[in-house]
């Protein structure tokens, strides 16, 4: 498979998987996307079913990733997948178990990894891929990121002990739960530097952007990205969409729908990729909270981003996003790969007017008919009700983000099974759980030390200047 930028009309489309592995944006500001798509037919899907049965999740991962990556030898890729997806890291041999809720609803447990969020599934693989490729190129990498809670801890846990990578993670002071803080700041490792920023997630993100705009510093430190614009993260997530379909379908052509709690469009875009490959996915149900920029788009065809002041703090905080960094990839497909138009819309129209209007181009109907997208928004009250009902009726505790997905999935379920993706464990969001069911989710032994570990974080009160100093002093 070869990759091109979503914004460059004359892109020769020559980049390979490992060329873009360590990068974020394409040089023109676009996102990397496949030049052409392989198509899985019924016999390919039957073969994947055999692979999952015989070789487990890691075997399936090697097959699926092999579709996207032809510049790592199969035996190496297999070792990488086996190291990433172990029983030890994911609490059992299934890696992604699927259980029944009620009616047609199922719950896919994507949150059994080291930091109790779905982001572990991509990040564990990314860490192994980074170490492999950095060793091959004899390079080192400084990772600079911003987190609202879950990305940071997933990245830090995954990169822990990888000798060629050093992680600097900015997080908003006082905006994360005690569990999320403990998971990040509790790490005491020379390869991990936590920085707390007085302000919001957007302030953290702005600092990251400002450092990346300093070409000299960026080159000196070899700064790379682990946010969800990274193609390898999306590729890794495709594996669990395939696994969910395999586990729930009864035949090789039975369609299955999925409901996905969404913020940056990073998770659900992998569902879109799986569907494009020919996996029989019927509906992709996009769930938002009160920050409903994406639900509004699928209703109206207008993508109207909000400022950080207009982005409300909710009880599903990892979805408090009003500018979805992966959405451009979907729009590229919606516009049939018209890169010139994508460059105009995302490079000029959106930054100047704050919105993109695709309503005149049949965006609402095409999103549904051609790509299976449906959307629904929920509120704090909906989350509490979904958590309480799932506990009462199914005996399962779900976290507030998963509750957004269950709410949307329930509203939009058709005749096919609807797999709701669990994106975090409820142990991370104790206050909301108490509000919904009257008690916090019991914390498994493996997380017993999270809340008591001594805190290691640098307070970044001096803004960009201080950040640059810290990076120059501590980077590898
Ligand atoms: C990151 C995250 C999301 C949102 O995922 P996107 O890829 O940004 O759409 C939803 N729920 C949880 C718990 C998360 O950590």
Short mmCIF file of C-alpha atoms and ligand atoms in Angstrom, two decimals:
data_model
loop_
_atom_site.label_atom_id
_atom_site.label_comp_id
_atom_site.label_asym_id
_atom_site.label_seq_id
_atom_site.Cartn_x
_atom_site.Cartn_y
_atom_site.Cartn_z
CA UNK A 1 0.00 0.00 0.00
CA UNK A 2 1.17 3.52 -0.83
CA UNK A 3 0.07 6.76 0.81
CA UNK A 4 -0.69 10.28 -0.34
CA UNK A 5 -1.69 13.55 1.30
CA UNK A 6 -5.36 14.56 1.45
CA UNK A 7 -4.37 18.06 0.29
CA UNK A 8 -2.01 17.58 -2.62
CA UNK A 9 -3.63 17.10 -6.01
CA UNK A 10 -0.42 16.10 -7.81
CA UNK A 11 0.84 13.82 -5.02
CA UNK A 12 2.71 10.97 -6.72
CA UNK A 13 1.52 8.77 -3.82
CA UNK A 14 4.81 6.99 -3.24
CA UNK A 15 5.10 7.07 0.59
CA UNK A 16 5.21 3.70 2.30
CA UNK A 17 4.06 2.68 5.77
CA UNK A 18 7.42 3.10 7.50
CA UNK A 19 8.03 6.44 5.78
CA UNK A 20 4.96 7.94 7.44
CA UNK A 21 5.18 5.93 10.68
CA UNK A 22 7.19 8.53 12.57
CA UNK A 23 5.36 11.52 11.11
CA UNK A 24 2.17 13.38 11.88
CA UNK A 25 0.91 15.72 9.17
CA UNK A 26 2.02 15.56 5.56
CA UNK A 27 4.33 18.48 4.64
CA UNK A 28 1.43 20.35 3.01
CA UNK A 29 -0.67 20.18 6.18
CA UNK A 30 -2.82 17.31 4.89
CA UNK A 31 -3.22 13.83 6.35
CA UNK A 32 -1.87 10.61 4.92
CA UNK A 33 -4.41 8.33 3.27
CA UNK A 34 -4.11 5.23 1.05
CA UNK A 35 -3.79 5.79 -2.68
CA UNK A 36 -5.94 2.74 -3.41
CA UNK A 37 -7.89 0.21 -1.38
CA UNK A 38 -7.61 -3.56 -1.40
CA UNK A 39 -11.01 -5.27 -1.26
CA UNK A 40 -11.62 -8.26 1.00
CA UNK A 41 -14.03 -10.74 -0.56
CA UNK A 42 -15.95 -13.51 1.18
CA UNK A 43 -13.11 -15.98 1.02
CA UNK A 44 -10.68 -13.41 2.48
CA UNK A 45 -13.11 -12.83 5.35
CA UNK A 46 -13.44 -16.59 5.90
CA UNK A 47 -9.67 -16.81 5.99
CA UNK A 48 -9.50 -14.03 8.62
CA UNK A 49 -12.03 -15.99 10.68
CA UNK A 50 -9.70 -19.00 10.60
CA UNK A 51 -6.70 -16.84 11.51
CA UNK A 52 -8.47 -15.40 14.55
CA UNK A 53 -9.56 -18.87 15.67
CA UNK A 54 -6.14 -20.44 15.24
CA UNK A 55 -3.66 -17.66 15.91
CA UNK A 56 -5.63 -15.27 18.07
CA UNK A 57 -5.74 -11.49 18.07
CA UNK A 58 -2.00 -11.03 17.39
CA UNK A 59 -2.28 -13.31 14.35
CA UNK A 60 -5.27 -11.35 13.08
CA UNK A 61 -3.38 -8.10 13.68
CA UNK A 62 -0.48 -9.31 11.57
CA UNK A 63 -2.82 -10.20 8.68
CA UNK A 64 -4.81 -6.97 8.81
CA UNK A 65 -1.75 -4.73 9.26
CA UNK A 66 -0.11 -6.60 6.42
CA UNK A 67 -2.72 -5.01 4.15
CA UNK A 68 -1.41 -1.55 5.06
CA UNK A 69 2.26 -2.24 5.50
CA UNK A 70 4.43 -3.96 2.89
CA UNK A 71 7.79 -2.65 4.05
CA UNK A 72 8.17 -4.74 7.21
CA UNK A 73 8.87 -8.45 6.59
CA UNK A 74 5.93 -10.65 7.66
CA UNK A 75 7.97 -12.48 10.29
CA UNK A 76 9.04 -9.18 11.89
CA UNK A 77 5.49 -7.85 11.81
CA UNK A 78 4.28 -11.02 13.48
CA UNK A 79 6.82 -10.61 16.31
CA UNK A 80 5.81 -6.97 16.71
CA UNK A 81 2.12 -7.91 17.01
CA UNK A 82 2.86 -10.72 19.43
CA UNK A 83 4.80 -8.40 21.70
CA UNK A 84 2.07 -5.74 21.56
CA UNK A 85 -0.95 -7.97 22.23
CA UNK A 86 -0.19 -10.21 25.18
CA UNK A 87 -2.45 -11.81 27.75
CA UNK A 88 -0.39 -10.09 30.40
CA UNK A 89 -1.03 -6.59 29.03
CA UNK A 90 -4.70 -7.10 28.15
CA UNK A 91 -5.85 -9.21 31.06
CA UNK A 92 -6.75 -12.31 29.02
CA UNK A 93 -6.03 -14.15 25.75
CA UNK A 94 -9.01 -12.63 23.89
CA UNK A 95 -7.48 -9.11 23.99
CA UNK A 96 -10.87 -7.72 22.84
CA UNK A 97 -13.70 -9.81 24.31
CA UNK A 98 -17.27 -9.07 23.22
CA UNK A 99 -20.15 -9.62 25.62
CA UNK A 100 -23.93 -9.42 25.28
CA UNK A 101 -25.97 -6.53 26.63
CA UNK A 102 -29.69 -6.81 25.96
CA UNK A 103 -31.56 -7.29 22.68
CA UNK A 104 -29.29 -6.75 19.70
CA UNK A 105 -26.76 -4.78 21.74
CA UNK A 106 -23.26 -6.06 22.42
CA UNK A 107 -20.34 -4.54 24.28
CA UNK A 108 -16.80 -4.78 22.87
CA UNK A 109 -14.26 -4.51 25.66
CA UNK A 110 -11.53 -2.35 24.18
CA UNK A 111 -10.37 -1.09 27.56
CA UNK A 112 -8.64 -4.04 29.18
CA UNK A 113 -5.13 -2.75 28.42
CA UNK A 114 -2.55 -1.24 30.78
CA UNK A 115 -4.27 2.17 31.13
CA UNK A 116 -7.91 1.04 30.92
CA UNK A 117 -8.78 2.90 27.70
CA UNK A 118 -9.14 1.80 24.07
CA UNK A 119 -6.10 3.90 23.17
CA UNK A 120 -3.87 1.14 24.57
CA UNK A 121 -4.75 -1.07 21.61
CA UNK A 122 -3.13 1.31 19.14
CA UNK A 123 -0.45 2.69 21.42
CA UNK A 124 1.00 -0.69 22.42
CA UNK A 125 1.50 -1.53 18.76
CA UNK A 126 2.84 1.93 17.94
CA UNK A 127 5.53 1.60 20.62
CA UNK A 128 6.73 -1.69 19.17
CA UNK A 129 6.68 -0.28 15.62
CA UNK A 130 8.61 2.82 16.74
CA UNK A 131 11.30 0.80 18.48
CA UNK A 132 11.62 -1.47 15.44
CA UNK A 133 11.88 1.33 12.90
CA UNK A 134 14.10 3.59 15.04
CA UNK A 135 16.50 0.69 15.51
CA UNK A 136 16.48 0.00 11.77
CA UNK A 137 17.27 3.66 11.05
CA UNK A 138 19.49 4.10 14.12
CA UNK A 139 17.47 7.13 15.19
CA UNK A 140 15.98 8.46 18.37
CA UNK A 141 12.70 10.26 18.76
CA UNK A 142 11.29 12.89 21.09
CA UNK A 143 7.56 12.60 21.43
CA UNK A 144 5.77 15.78 22.38
CA UNK A 145 2.07 15.49 22.99
CA UNK A 146 -0.94 17.02 24.70
CA UNK A 147 -3.59 15.02 26.47
CA UNK A 148 -6.96 15.55 28.03
CA UNK A 149 -6.45 12.35 30.02
CA UNK A 150 -6.33 9.06 28.19
CA UNK A 151 -3.89 9.53 25.31
CA UNK A 152 -1.11 10.63 27.63
CA UNK A 153 -1.20 7.68 29.95
CA UNK A 154 -1.65 5.18 27.09
CA UNK A 155 1.36 6.67 25.26
CA UNK A 156 3.52 6.80 28.40
CA UNK A 157 2.72 3.23 29.44
CA UNK A 158 3.45 1.97 25.93
CA UNK A 159 6.73 3.86 25.49
CA UNK A 160 7.96 2.99 28.99
CA UNK A 161 11.23 1.14 28.65
CA UNK A 162 11.56 1.77 24.88
CA UNK A 163 15.13 3.02 24.79
CA UNK A 164 14.97 5.19 21.67
CA UNK A 165 11.94 7.25 22.62
CA UNK A 166 11.50 9.99 25.19
CA UNK A 167 8.00 11.29 25.92
CA UNK A 168 7.04 14.84 26.95
CA UNK A 169 3.35 15.08 27.73
CA UNK A 170 1.43 18.26 28.50
CA UNK A 171 -1.75 17.96 30.51
CA UNK A 172 -4.21 20.56 31.81
CA UNK A 173 -3.81 21.17 35.51
CA UNK A 174 -6.86 20.18 37.49
CA UNK A 175 -8.96 19.02 34.51
CA UNK A 176 -8.32 15.29 34.78
CA UNK A 177 -9.74 12.80 37.23
CA UNK A 178 -7.65 11.65 40.20
CA UNK A 179 -7.22 8.26 38.53
CA UNK A 180 -6.00 9.79 35.28
CA UNK A 181 -3.54 12.02 37.16
CA UNK A 182 -2.24 9.06 39.16
CA UNK A 183 -1.77 7.00 36.01
CA UNK A 184 0.42 9.64 34.40
CA UNK A 185 2.19 11.46 37.20
CA UNK A 186 2.78 8.25 39.12
CA UNK A 187 5.29 7.11 36.50
CA UNK A 188 8.87 7.56 37.64
CA UNK A 189 11.02 6.93 34.60
CA UNK A 190 13.73 9.00 32.90
CA UNK A 191 12.01 8.39 29.53
CA UNK A 192 8.79 10.10 30.63
CA UNK A 193 8.36 13.79 31.42
CA UNK A 194 4.96 15.06 32.54
CA UNK A 195 4.26 18.77 32.34
CA UNK A 196 1.17 20.35 33.84
CA UNK A 197 -0.22 23.47 32.21
CA UNK A 198 -2.45 25.97 33.99
CA UNK A 199 -5.37 26.02 31.52
CA UNK A 200 -7.32 23.69 29.27
CA UNK A 201 -6.47 20.91 26.81
CA UNK A 202 -6.50 23.48 24.00
CA UNK A 203 -3.81 25.50 25.80
CA UNK A 204 -1.66 22.35 25.94
CA UNK A 205 -2.31 21.69 22.27
CA UNK A 206 -1.36 25.29 21.38
CA UNK A 207 1.99 24.88 23.14
CA UNK A 208 2.67 21.69 21.17
CA UNK A 209 1.83 23.49 17.94
CA UNK A 210 4.09 26.42 18.89
CA UNK A 211 7.05 24.10 19.49
CA UNK A 212 6.39 22.34 16.18
CA UNK A 213 6.40 25.71 14.44
CA UNK A 214 9.99 26.25 15.64
CA UNK A 215 11.71 24.42 12.77
CA UNK A 216 15.17 24.58 14.33
CA UNK A 217 14.14 23.11 17.66
CA UNK A 218 11.98 20.54 15.93
CA UNK A 219 14.87 19.32 13.80
CA UNK A 220 17.37 19.39 16.70
CA UNK A 221 15.17 17.22 18.86
CA UNK A 222 13.65 14.96 16.19
CA UNK A 223 10.14 15.60 17.41
CA UNK A 224 7.45 13.09 16.46
CA UNK A 225 3.73 12.72 17.14
CA UNK A 226 1.53 10.08 18.72
CA UNK A 227 -1.84 11.77 18.40
CA UNK A 228 -4.54 10.15 16.36
CA UNK A 229 -3.56 11.80 13.09
CA UNK A 230 -0.78 9.18 13.02
CA UNK A 231 -1.73 6.67 10.33
CA UNK A 232 -0.27 3.65 12.16
CA UNK A 233 -2.63 4.26 15.08
CA UNK A 234 -5.61 4.17 12.74
CA UNK A 235 -4.31 1.02 11.04
CA UNK A 236 -3.90 -0.69 14.43
CA UNK A 237 -7.51 0.11 15.32
CA UNK A 238 -8.86 -1.48 12.14
CA UNK A 239 -7.87 -4.82 13.68
CA UNK A 240 -10.46 -4.57 16.45
CA UNK A 241 -13.22 -3.56 14.04
CA UNK A 242 -12.46 -6.74 12.10
CA UNK A 243 -12.26 -8.75 15.34
CA UNK A 244 -15.63 -7.38 16.54
CA UNK A 245 -17.28 -8.25 13.25
CA UNK A 246 -15.77 -11.76 13.30
CA UNK A 247 -16.92 -12.38 16.86
CA UNK A 248 -20.48 -11.18 16.38
CA UNK A 249 -21.32 -12.29 12.83
CA UNK A 250 -22.65 -15.80 12.31
CA UNK A 251 -21.69 -16.01 8.64
CA UNK A 252 -19.14 -14.40 6.36
CA UNK A 253 -21.64 -11.97 4.92
CA UNK A 254 -23.70 -11.04 7.96
CA UNK A 255 -23.64 -7.29 8.51
CA UNK A 256 -22.98 -5.87 11.96
CA UNK A 257 -23.33 -2.26 13.16
CA UNK A 258 -21.07 -0.47 15.62
CA UNK A 259 -21.59 2.50 17.94
CA UNK A 260 -18.51 4.61 18.65
CA UNK A 261 -18.03 7.33 21.31
CA UNK A 262 -16.32 10.04 19.28
CA UNK A 263 -14.13 13.09 19.84
CA UNK A 264 -11.35 13.49 17.32
CA UNK A 265 -12.89 11.07 14.81
CA UNK A 266 -9.80 8.91 15.41
CA UNK A 267 -11.54 5.73 16.50
CA UNK A 268 -14.47 5.74 14.12
CA UNK A 269 -12.34 6.54 11.07
CA UNK A 270 -10.83 3.07 11.53
CA UNK A 271 -14.36 1.65 11.30
CA UNK A 272 -14.75 3.59 8.07
CA UNK A 273 -11.49 2.05 6.83
CA UNK A 274 -12.67 -1.46 7.75
CA UNK A 275 -15.92 -0.85 5.87
CA UNK A 276 -14.03 0.39 2.81
CA UNK A 277 -11.97 -2.80 2.88
CA UNK A 278 -15.19 -4.77 2.53
CA UNK A 279 -15.86 -5.85 6.12
CA UNK A 280 -19.69 -6.19 6.25
CA UNK A 281 -20.36 -3.24 8.54
CA UNK A 282 -23.88 -1.87 8.22
CA UNK A 283 -24.12 1.23 10.38
CA UNK A 284 -21.30 3.21 11.93
CA UNK A 285 -23.07 5.11 14.67
CA UNK A 286 -21.16 8.18 15.77
CA UNK A 287 -21.92 9.23 19.35
CA UNK A 288 -21.13 12.68 20.67
CA UNK A 289 -21.81 14.37 23.98
CA UNK A 290 -23.01 17.97 24.29
CA UNK A 291 -20.04 18.97 22.10
CA UNK A 292 -21.89 17.88 19.01
CA UNK A 293 -19.99 19.34 16.06
CA UNK A 294 -19.90 15.96 14.31
CA UNK A 295 -23.50 14.98 15.05
CA UNK A 296 -24.48 18.35 13.59
CA UNK A 297 -22.51 17.59 10.42
CA UNK A 298 -24.21 14.25 9.86
CA UNK A 299 -27.60 15.95 10.37
CA UNK A 300 -26.98 19.03 8.25
CA UNK A 301 -23.91 18.61 6.04
CA UNK A 302 -22.33 21.65 7.74
CA UNK A 303 -19.12 21.22 9.74
CA UNK A 304 -19.00 24.18 12.10
CA UNK A 305 -16.08 24.07 14.54
CA UNK A 306 -16.31 25.78 17.93
CA UNK A 307 -13.76 27.76 19.88
CA UNK A 308 -12.36 26.33 23.10
CA UNK A 309 -14.56 28.80 25.01
CA UNK A 310 -17.62 27.25 23.31
CA UNK A 311 -16.48 23.72 24.12
CA UNK A 312 -18.18 22.72 27.34
CA UNK A 313 -16.63 20.55 30.03
CA UNK A 314 -18.77 17.39 30.28
CA UNK A 315 -18.81 14.14 32.20
CA UNK A 316 -17.36 12.38 29.13
CA UNK A 317 -14.31 14.66 28.98
CA UNK A 318 -12.30 12.75 26.36
CA UNK A 319 -15.00 13.69 23.87
CA UNK A 320 -14.94 17.42 24.67
CA UNK A 321 -13.53 18.25 21.27
CA UNK A 322 -14.91 20.71 18.75
CA UNK A 323 -12.38 20.33 15.97
CA UNK A 324 -11.96 16.72 14.95
CA UNK A 325 -8.45 16.30 13.56
CA UNK A 326 -9.25 13.16 11.55
CA UNK A 327 -12.43 14.41 9.95
CA UNK A 328 -10.54 15.67 6.90
CA UNK A 329 -9.87 12.05 5.93
CA UNK A 330 -13.57 11.30 5.74
CA UNK A 331 -14.27 14.49 3.79
CA UNK A 332 -11.58 13.45 1.31
CA UNK A 333 -13.59 10.28 0.62
CA UNK A 334 -16.87 12.16 0.56
CA UNK A 335 -15.41 14.42 -2.15
CA UNK A 336 -14.20 11.38 -4.10
CA UNK A 337 -10.54 12.17 -3.46
CA UNK A 338 -10.61 15.75 -4.75
CA UNK A 339 -7.42 16.88 -2.95
CA UNK A 340 -7.52 20.36 -4.45
CA UNK A 341 -10.96 20.92 -2.96
CA UNK A 342 -9.93 19.42 0.41
CA UNK A 343 -6.93 21.78 0.48
CA UNK A 344 -9.20 24.75 -0.23
CA UNK A 345 -11.80 23.73 2.37
CA UNK A 346 -9.44 22.79 5.21
CA UNK A 347 -6.56 25.14 4.33
CA UNK A 348 -8.57 28.28 3.56
CA UNK A 349 -12.33 28.11 4.08
CA UNK A 350 -12.34 26.51 7.53
CA UNK A 351 -9.59 28.70 9.08
CA UNK A 352 -11.21 31.91 7.82
CA UNK A 353 -14.94 31.21 8.20
CA UNK A 354 -14.96 28.52 10.90
CA UNK A 355 -17.13 26.19 8.85
CA UNK A 356 -17.38 23.96 5.80
CA UNK A 357 -20.75 23.60 4.12
CA UNK A 358 -21.17 20.38 2.16
CA UNK A 359 -24.96 20.34 2.36
CA UNK A 360 -25.30 21.21 -1.33
CA UNK A 361 -23.25 18.17 -2.30
CA UNK A 362 -25.48 15.54 -0.80
CA UNK A 363 -23.19 15.02 2.19
CA UNK A 364 -25.93 13.87 4.57
CA UNK A 365 -27.40 11.26 2.22
CA UNK A 366 -24.04 10.07 0.92
CA UNK A 367 -22.59 9.70 4.43
CA UNK A 368 -25.43 7.32 5.20
CA UNK A 369 -25.94 5.56 1.89
CA UNK A 370 -22.34 5.17 0.76
CA UNK A 371 -20.46 5.10 4.07
CA UNK A 372 -22.99 3.90 6.67
CA UNK A 373 -22.63 6.92 8.99
CA UNK A 374 -25.38 7.75 11.47
CA UNK A 375 -24.99 10.07 14.45
CA UNK A 376 -26.59 10.91 17.76
CA UNK A 377 -25.76 13.25 20.64
CA UNK A 378 -26.33 12.71 24.31
CA UNK A 379 -26.40 14.73 27.50
CA UNK A 380 -25.20 14.26 31.05
CA UNK A 381 -28.67 12.97 31.98
CA UNK A 382 -28.55 10.46 29.10
CA UNK A 383 -25.18 9.19 30.32
CA UNK A 384 -26.39 8.74 33.87
CA UNK A 385 -29.51 6.94 32.63
CA UNK A 386 -27.49 4.64 30.34
CA UNK A 387 -25.03 3.77 33.11
CA UNK A 388 -27.84 3.04 35.56
CA UNK A 389 -29.88 1.00 33.05
CA UNK A 390 -26.90 -1.06 31.89
CA UNK A 391 -26.07 -1.83 35.51
CA UNK A 392 -29.66 -2.63 36.43
CA UNK A 393 -30.58 -4.66 33.33
CA UNK A 394 -27.28 -6.24 32.28
CA UNK A 395 -25.23 -6.23 35.49
CA UNK A 396 -22.40 -4.29 33.82
CA UNK A 397 -20.77 -1.03 34.82
CA UNK A 398 -19.91 1.14 31.83
CA UNK A 399 -17.96 4.39 31.86
CA UNK A 400 -19.51 7.74 30.82
CA UNK A 401 -17.97 7.68 27.30
CA UNK A 402 -19.16 4.16 26.64
CA UNK A 403 -22.53 5.35 27.94
CA UNK A 404 -22.67 7.93 25.14
CA UNK A 405 -22.08 5.08 22.68
CA UNK A 406 -24.70 2.85 24.26
CA UNK A 407 -27.24 5.68 24.20
CA UNK A 408 -26.62 6.30 20.50
CA UNK A 409 -26.46 2.59 19.67
CA UNK A 410 -29.79 1.97 21.39
CA UNK A 411 -31.45 4.79 19.48
CA UNK A 412 -30.16 3.68 16.10
CA UNK A 413 -30.17 -0.10 16.34
CA UNK A 414 -31.60 -1.87 13.28
CA UNK A 415 -32.17 -5.56 12.63
CA UNK A 416 -28.45 -6.36 12.87
CA UNK A 417 -26.39 -6.73 16.04
CA UNK A 418 -25.12 -3.37 17.35
CA UNK A 419 -21.68 -3.54 18.92
CA UNK A 420 -21.08 -0.66 21.34
CA UNK A 421 -17.40 0.05 21.75
CA UNK A 422 -16.25 0.41 25.35
CA UNK A 423 -13.63 3.14 25.23
CA UNK A 424 -12.61 3.27 28.91
CA UNK A 425 -13.19 1.44 32.17
CA UNK A 426 -15.45 3.15 34.72
CA UNK A 427 -12.67 3.12 37.34
CA UNK A 428 -11.32 6.24 35.69
CA UNK A 429 -14.47 8.29 36.35
CA UNK A 430 -15.42 7.63 39.94
CA UNK A 431 -17.49 10.81 40.54
CA UNK A 432 -19.84 10.22 37.61
CA UNK A 433 -20.25 6.57 38.57
CA UNK A 434 -21.26 7.55 42.08
CA UNK A 435 -23.77 9.98 40.61
CA UNK A 436 -25.22 7.32 38.30
CA UNK A 437 -25.32 4.20 40.45
CA UNK A 438 -24.38 5.36 43.95
CA UNK A 439 -20.95 3.76 44.18
CA UNK A 440 -17.60 3.91 42.35
CA UNK A 441 -16.53 0.99 40.15
CA UNK A 442 -14.32 -1.41 42.09
CA UNK A 443 -10.66 -0.95 41.19
CA UNK A 444 -8.89 -4.17 40.11
CA UNK A 445 -5.69 -5.09 41.96
CA UNK A 446 -3.47 -4.22 39.03
CA UNK A 447 -4.46 -0.56 39.44
CA UNK A 448 -4.30 -0.55 43.25
CA UNK A 449 -1.24 1.73 43.39
CA UNK A 450 -2.47 4.34 40.92
CA UNK A 451 -4.04 6.65 43.46
CA UNK A 452 -1.23 6.44 46.02
CA UNK A 453 1.91 6.67 43.84
CA UNK A 454 4.02 9.80 44.44
CA UNK A 455 3.48 12.44 41.80
CA UNK A 456 6.16 13.34 39.21
CA UNK A 457 5.27 16.35 37.11
CA UNK A 458 6.84 19.66 36.19
CA UNK A 459 4.56 22.66 36.58
CA UNK A 460 4.78 24.66 33.41
CA UNK A 461 3.95 28.16 34.61
CA UNK A 462 6.46 29.85 32.27
CA UNK A 463 4.67 29.01 29.01
CA UNK A 464 6.46 28.39 25.74
CA UNK A 465 9.87 29.68 26.86
CA UNK A 466 9.96 27.33 29.81
CA UNK A 467 8.77 24.43 27.66
CA UNK A 468 11.56 25.00 25.14
CA UNK A 469 14.11 25.13 27.96
CA UNK A 470 12.83 21.87 29.43
CA UNK A 471 12.92 20.17 26.04
CA UNK A 472 16.48 21.30 25.30
CA UNK A 473 17.63 20.24 28.76
CA UNK A 474 15.93 16.85 29.01
CA UNK A 475 15.50 15.55 25.45
CA UNK A 476 17.62 12.60 24.32
C1 LIG B 1 -10.04 9.30 23.21
C2 LIG B 1 -11.32 8.86 23.76
C3 LIG B 1 -12.52 8.98 23.03
C4 LIG B 1 -12.60 9.68 21.71
O1 LIG B 1 -11.95 8.99 20.68
P1 LIG B 1 -11.56 9.73 19.31
O2 LIG B 1 -10.62 8.82 18.65
O3 LIG B 1 -10.91 11.02 19.71
O4 LIG B 1 -12.81 9.95 18.54
C5 LIG B 1 -13.68 8.46 23.59
N1 LIG B 1 -13.67 7.87 24.81
C6 LIG B 1 -12.54 7.74 25.52
C7 LIG B 1 -12.60 7.11 26.86
C8 LIG B 1 -11.33 8.22 25.03
O5 LIG B 1 -10.21 8.10 25.76
#
